[in-house]
PDB file of C-alpha atoms in Angstrom:
ATOM      1  CA  MET A   1      56.707   3.690-148.279  1.00 78.00           C
ATOM      2  CA  SER A   2      55.466   6.822-146.614  1.00 85.00           C
ATOM      3  CA  THR A   3      57.203  10.145-147.075  1.00 87.00           C
ATOM      4  CA  ALA A   4      58.284  10.325-143.444  1.00 84.00           C
ATOM      5  CA  LYS A   5      59.791   6.836-143.548  1.00 82.00           C
ATOM      6  CA  PHE A   6      61.564   7.620-146.822  1.00 84.00           C
ATOM      7  CA  GLN A   7      63.044  10.799-145.324  1.00 84.00           C
ATOM      8  CA  ARG A   8      64.289   8.884-142.251  1.00 82.00           C
ATOM      9  CA  VAL A   9      65.933   6.274-144.472  1.00 81.00           C
ATOM     10  CA  VAL A  10      67.608   8.933-146.621  1.00 82.00           C
ATOM     11  CA  LEU A  11      68.812  10.894-143.605  1.00 81.00           C
ATOM     12  CA  GLY A  12      70.139   7.673-142.062  1.00 81.00           C
ATOM     13  CA  LYS A  13      72.103   6.942-145.235  1.00 81.00           C
ATOM     14  CA  LEU A  14      73.496  10.490-145.262  1.00 81.00           C
ATOM     15  CA  VAL A  15      74.629  10.137-141.665  1.00 80.00           C
ATOM     16  CA  ASP A  16      76.316   6.831-142.566  1.00 80.00           C
ATOM     17  CA  LEU A  17      78.098   8.495-145.506  1.00 80.00           C
ATOM     18  CA  ILE A  18      79.255  11.400-143.354  1.00 80.00           C
ATOM     19  CA  GLU A  19      80.646   9.031-140.743  1.00 77.00           C
ATOM     20  CA  GLU A  20      82.422   6.990-143.413  1.00 76.00           C
ATOM     21  CA  VAL A  21      84.003  10.117-144.905  1.00 75.00           C
ATOM     22  CA  LYS A  22      85.167  11.186-141.447  1.00 70.00           C
ATOM     23  CA  ARG A  23      86.610   7.709-140.795  1.00 69.00           C
ATOM     24  CA  ILE A  24      88.491   7.738-144.090  1.00 70.00           C
ATOM     25  CA  GLY A  25      89.723  11.260-143.419  1.00 64.00           C
ATOM     26  CA  ARG A  26      91.054  10.245-140.006  1.00 56.00           C
ATOM     27  CA  GLY A  27      92.879   7.322-141.571  1.00 55.00           C
ATOM     28  CA  VAL A  28      94.549   9.539-144.137  1.00 51.00           C
ATOM     29  CA  GLU A  29      95.484  12.100-141.493  1.00 47.00           C
ATOM     30  CA  ASN A  30      97.121   9.345-139.498  1.00 42.00           C
ATOM     31  CA  GLU A  31      99.285   8.637-142.526  1.00 48.00           C
ATOM     32  CA  GLY A  32     100.799  12.106-142.409  1.00 47.00           C
ATOM     33  CA  LEU A  33      98.402  14.841-143.460  1.00 40.00           C
ATOM     34  CA  GLU A  34      99.084  16.715-140.259  1.00 39.00           C
ATOM     35  CA  ARG A  35     102.646  17.397-141.389  1.00 50.00           C
ATOM     36  CA  GLN A  36     103.526  20.626-143.072  1.00 50.00           C
ATOM     37  CA  VAL A  37     104.459  21.005-146.718  1.00 55.00           C
ATOM     38  CA  PRO A  38     108.239  21.160-146.988  1.00 56.00           C
ATOM     39  CA  THR A  39     109.656  24.553-147.853  1.00 57.00           C
ATOM     40  CA  LEU A  40     113.059  24.558-149.475  1.00 56.00           C
ATOM     41  CA  ARG A  41     114.726  27.533-147.856  1.00 52.00           C
ATOM     42  CA  ASN A  42     118.244  27.034-146.508  1.00 47.00           C
ATOM     43  CA  ASN A  43     121.692  27.175-148.133  1.00 53.00           C
ATOM     44  CA  LYS A  44     121.289  23.641-149.457  1.00 69.00           C
ATOM     45  CA  GLU A  45     118.119  24.402-151.399  1.00 71.00           C
ATOM     46  CA  LEU A  46     119.217  22.692-154.600  1.00 75.00           C
ATOM     47  CA  ASP A  47     120.277  19.569-152.659  1.00 78.00           C
ATOM     48  CA  GLU A  48     116.941  19.587-150.885  1.00 82.00           C
ATOM     49  CA  LEU A  49     115.139  19.983-154.209  1.00 81.00           C
ATOM     50  CA  ASP A  50     117.028  17.014-155.649  1.00 82.00           C
ATOM     51  CA  GLU A  51     116.114  14.997-152.546  1.00 84.00           C
ATOM     52  CA  LEU A  52     112.449  15.994-152.892  1.00 84.00           C
ATOM     53  CA  GLU A  53     112.583  15.030-156.559  1.00 86.00           C
ATOM     54  CA  GLY A  54     113.740  11.575-155.540  1.00 86.00           C
ATOM     55  CA  LYS A  55     110.989  11.211-152.958  1.00 86.00           C
ATOM     56  CA  LEU A  56     108.374  12.212-155.505  1.00 86.00           C
ATOM     57  CA  GLN A  57     109.188   9.062-157.511  1.00 87.00           C
ATOM     58  CA  ASN A  58     107.162   7.232-154.838  1.00 85.00           C
ATOM     59  CA  ALA A  59     103.486   7.388-155.835  1.00 86.00           C
ATOM     60  CA  GLU A  60     102.202   7.562-152.245  1.00 87.00           C
ATOM     61  CA  GLN A  61     104.500  10.432-151.296  1.00 87.00           C
ATOM     62  CA  ARG A  62     103.655  12.253-154.501  1.00 88.00           C
ATOM     63  CA  ALA A  63      99.904  11.857-153.873  1.00 89.00           C
ATOM     64  CA  LEU A  64     100.330  13.092-150.301  1.00 89.00           C
ATOM     65  CA  LEU A  65     102.167  16.233-151.405  1.00 89.00           C
ATOM     66  CA  VAL A  66      99.583  16.941-154.138  1.00 89.00           C
ATOM     67  CA  HIS A  67      96.833  16.582-151.546  1.00 89.00           C
ATOM     68  CA  LEU A  68      98.537  18.928-149.101  1.00 89.00           C
ATOM     69  CA  LEU A  69      99.294  21.528-151.752  1.00 90.00           C
ATOM     70  CA  ALA A  70      95.756  21.400-153.171  1.00 88.00           C
ATOM     71  CA  LYS A  71      94.537  22.420-149.702  1.00 87.00           C
ATOM     72  CA  VAL A  72      96.499  25.689-149.994  1.00 86.00           C
ATOM     73  CA  GLY A  73      94.039  26.912-152.628  1.00 81.00           C
ATOM     74  CA  GLY A  74      93.562  30.475-153.826  1.00 86.00           C
ATOM     75  CA  LYS A  75      90.931  32.804-155.225  1.00 88.00           C
ATOM     76  CA  ASN A  76      91.906  32.022-158.823  1.00 92.00           C
ATOM     77  CA  ILE A  77      94.444  29.968-160.814  1.00 91.00           C
ATOM     78  CA  LYS A  78      97.225  32.557-160.539  1.00 92.00           C
ATOM     79  CA  ASP A  79      96.709  33.068-156.795  1.00 92.00           C
ATOM     80  CA  ALA A  80      96.634  29.318-156.111  1.00 91.00           C
ATOM     81  CA  THR A  81      99.801  28.811-158.187  1.00 92.00           C
ATOM     82  CA  ASN A  82     101.625  31.627-156.443  1.00 91.00           C
ATOM     83  CA  LYS A  83     100.659  30.436-152.969  1.00 91.00           C
ATOM     84  CA  ILE A  84     101.659  26.852-153.707  1.00 91.00           C
ATOM     85  CA  MET A  85     105.009  27.831-155.208  1.00 90.00           C
ATOM     86  CA  ASP A  86     105.701  30.228-152.323  1.00 88.00           C
ATOM     87  CA  ARG A  87     104.901  27.412-149.911  1.00 88.00           C
ATOM     88  CA  LEU A  88     107.484  25.177-151.570  1.00 87.00           C
ATOM     89  CA  PHE A  89     110.298  27.520-152.603  1.00 85.00           C
ATOM     90  CA  THR A  90     112.124  30.644-151.571  1.00 84.00           C
ATOM     91  CA  ASN A  91     112.374  33.456-154.091  1.00 84.00           C
ATOM     92  CA  ARG A  92     116.124  32.829-154.261  1.00 84.00           C
ATOM     93  CA  LEU A  93     115.552  29.253-155.369  1.00 86.00           C
ATOM     94  CA  MET A  94     112.805  30.206-157.848  1.00 88.00           C
ATOM     95  CA  ALA A  95     115.166  32.758-159.367  1.00 85.00           C
ATOM     96  CA  THR A  96     117.416  29.878-160.517  1.00 87.00           C
ATOM     97  CA  PHE A  97     114.609  28.471-162.710  1.00 87.00           C
ATOM     98  CA  ASN A  98     112.620  29.314-165.751  1.00 86.00           C
ATOM     99  CA  MET A  99     110.143  27.063-167.526  1.00 89.00           C
ATOM    100  CA  LYS A 100     112.393  25.847-170.373  1.00 86.00           C
ATOM    101  CA  GLY A 101     115.868  26.271-168.893  1.00 84.00           C
ATOM    102  CA  GLY A 102     118.908  27.894-170.454  1.00 81.00           C
ATOM    103  CA  GLY A 103     119.005  31.556-171.365  1.00 80.00           C
ATOM    104  CA  HIS A 104     121.849  33.935-170.720  1.00 78.00           C
ATOM    105  CA  LYS A 105     121.735  33.214-166.997  1.00 81.00           C
ATOM    106  CA  LYS A 106     121.878  29.419-167.529  1.00 84.00           C
ATOM    107  CA  LYS A 107     118.742  28.740-165.522  1.00 87.00           C
ATOM    108  CA  ARG A 108     117.417  25.242-164.771  1.00 86.00           C
ATOM    109  CA  ALA A 109     114.285  24.017-166.544  1.00 87.00           C
ATOM    110  CA  PHE A 110     111.395  23.917-164.043  1.00 89.00           C
ATOM    111  CA  ARG A 111     109.212  22.056-166.523  1.00 91.00           C
ATOM    112  CA  GLU A 112     111.553  19.030-166.325  1.00 90.00           C
ATOM    113  CA  THR A 113     111.177  18.627-162.547  1.00 89.00           C
ATOM    114  CA  GLU A 114     108.766  16.369-160.722  1.00 90.00           C
ATOM    115  CA  VAL A 115     107.773  19.323-158.558  1.00 90.00           C
ATOM    116  CA  TYR A 116     106.444  21.057-161.691  1.00 92.00           C
ATOM    117  CA  ALA A 117     103.994  18.184-162.267  1.00 92.00           C
ATOM    118  CA  VAL A 118     103.003  18.147-158.599  1.00 92.00           C
ATOM    119  CA  VAL A 119     102.311  21.899-158.525  1.00 92.00           C
ATOM    120  CA  LYS A 120     100.277  21.664-161.732  1.00 93.00           C
ATOM    121  CA  GLU A 121      98.247  18.743-160.408  1.00 92.00           C
ATOM    122  CA  ALA A 122      97.639  20.484-157.083  1.00 92.00           C
ATOM    123  CA  VAL A 123      96.414  23.711-158.734  1.00 92.00           C
ATOM    124  CA  ILE A 124      94.119  21.781-161.083  1.00 92.00           C
ATOM    125  CA  ARG A 125      92.754  19.809-158.139  1.00 91.00           C
ATOM    126  CA  SER A 126      92.161  22.973-156.085  1.00 88.00           C
ATOM    127  CA  ASP A 127      90.509  24.919-158.925  1.00 86.00           C
ATOM    128  CA  GLN A 128      88.267  22.853-161.177  1.00 85.00           C
ATOM    129  CA  SER A 129      88.287  25.542-163.885  1.00 87.00           C
ATOM    130  CA  ALA A 130      92.083  25.437-164.163  1.00 86.00           C
ATOM    131  CA  THR A 131      93.676  24.331-167.410  1.00 87.00           C
ATOM    132  CA  GLU A 132      97.220  23.105-167.862  1.00 90.00           C
ATOM    133  CA  SER A 133      98.139  26.049-170.069  1.00 91.00           C
ATOM    134  CA  ALA A 134      96.765  28.578-167.527  1.00 92.00           C
ATOM    135  CA  VAL A 135      98.739  26.934-164.757  1.00 92.00           C
ATOM    136  CA  ASP A 136     101.888  26.932-166.956  1.00 91.00           C
ATOM    137  CA  ARG A 137     101.476  30.655-167.598  1.00 93.00           C
ATOM    138  CA  ALA A 138     100.980  31.365-163.891  1.00 93.00           C
ATOM    139  CA  MET A 139     104.089  29.300-162.988  1.00 92.00           C
ATOM    140  CA  ALA A 140     106.173  31.009-165.679  1.00 91.00           C
ATOM    141  CA  ASP A 141     105.096  34.467-164.457  1.00 92.00           C
ATOM    142  CA  HIS A 142     105.822  33.590-160.847  1.00 91.00           C
ATOM    143  CA  LEU A 143     109.286  32.277-161.699  1.00 89.00           C
ATOM    144  CA  LYS A 144     110.002  35.310-163.897  1.00 88.00           C
ATOM    145  CA  GLN A 145     109.183  37.734-161.074  1.00 86.00           C
ATOM    146  CA  ALA A 146     111.091  35.869-158.359  1.00 84.00           C
ATOM    147  CA  PRO A 147     114.405  37.762-158.570  1.00 82.00           C
ATOM    148  CA  GLY A 148     112.778  41.110-157.903  1.00 82.00           C
ATOM    149  CA  ARG A 149     110.274  39.984-155.303  1.00 79.00           C
ATOM    150  CA  PRO A 150     111.093  40.738-151.660  1.00 77.00           C
ATOM    151  CA  PRO A 151     111.412  37.724-149.373  1.00 70.00           C
ATOM    152  CA  ASN A 152     108.232  36.547-147.681  1.00 60.00           C
ATOM    153  CA  LEU A 153     108.832  37.214-144.041  1.00 50.00           C
ATOM    154  CA  HIS A 154     105.471  35.811-142.905  1.00 44.00           C
ATOM    155  CA  ARG A 155     106.380  32.209-143.751  1.00 46.00           C
ATOM    156  CA  ARG A 156     107.168  29.753-140.973  1.00 41.00           C
ATOM    157  CA  GLU A 157     110.829  28.956-140.466  1.00 35.00           C
ATOM    158  CA  GLY A 158     110.377  25.410-139.181  1.00 32.00           C
ATOM    159  CA  VAL A 159     110.054  22.765-141.834  1.00 33.00           C
ATOM    160  CA  CYS A 160     108.685  19.271-141.354  1.00 35.00           C
ATOM    161  CA  ASP A 161     109.044  16.900-144.242  1.00 43.00           C
ATOM    162  CA  ALA A 162     105.642  15.925-145.515  1.00 47.00           C
ATOM    163  CA  VAL A 163     107.123  13.411-147.885  1.00 49.00           C
TER     164      VAL A 163
END
């Protein structure tokens, strides 16, 4: 086979692969990727969190949320973790959690939630160098600083349920 013919064949295969990836991507988008990640932000935040926890029992909905959150990304593990958690929670809700639960303020254990596993998976998927312990540290720091952090005013108010 001549070099020119080989190059045409390889380029043809690459075009076919690109088209297939686009087709698959359109199919996934039609299943809901255009929706926004839910942000738990009103007076019923804990009820909404419990409802989200229930929805995350469904493998498809869990995978969809992980995919959407992984797209948030960040410049490093800490930045990605902070952006993902800010996308999901208000500071007021994060202030009710710590990683292990308990303490003198009787906080809930974030590590025992399904959302914890989803956030960890999304950060690891978005940053290939991320380790579970690094993500845990970043989540713990972000939760610890939530009570003193000013509210994020740049976030969108409208919420569409992605899951």
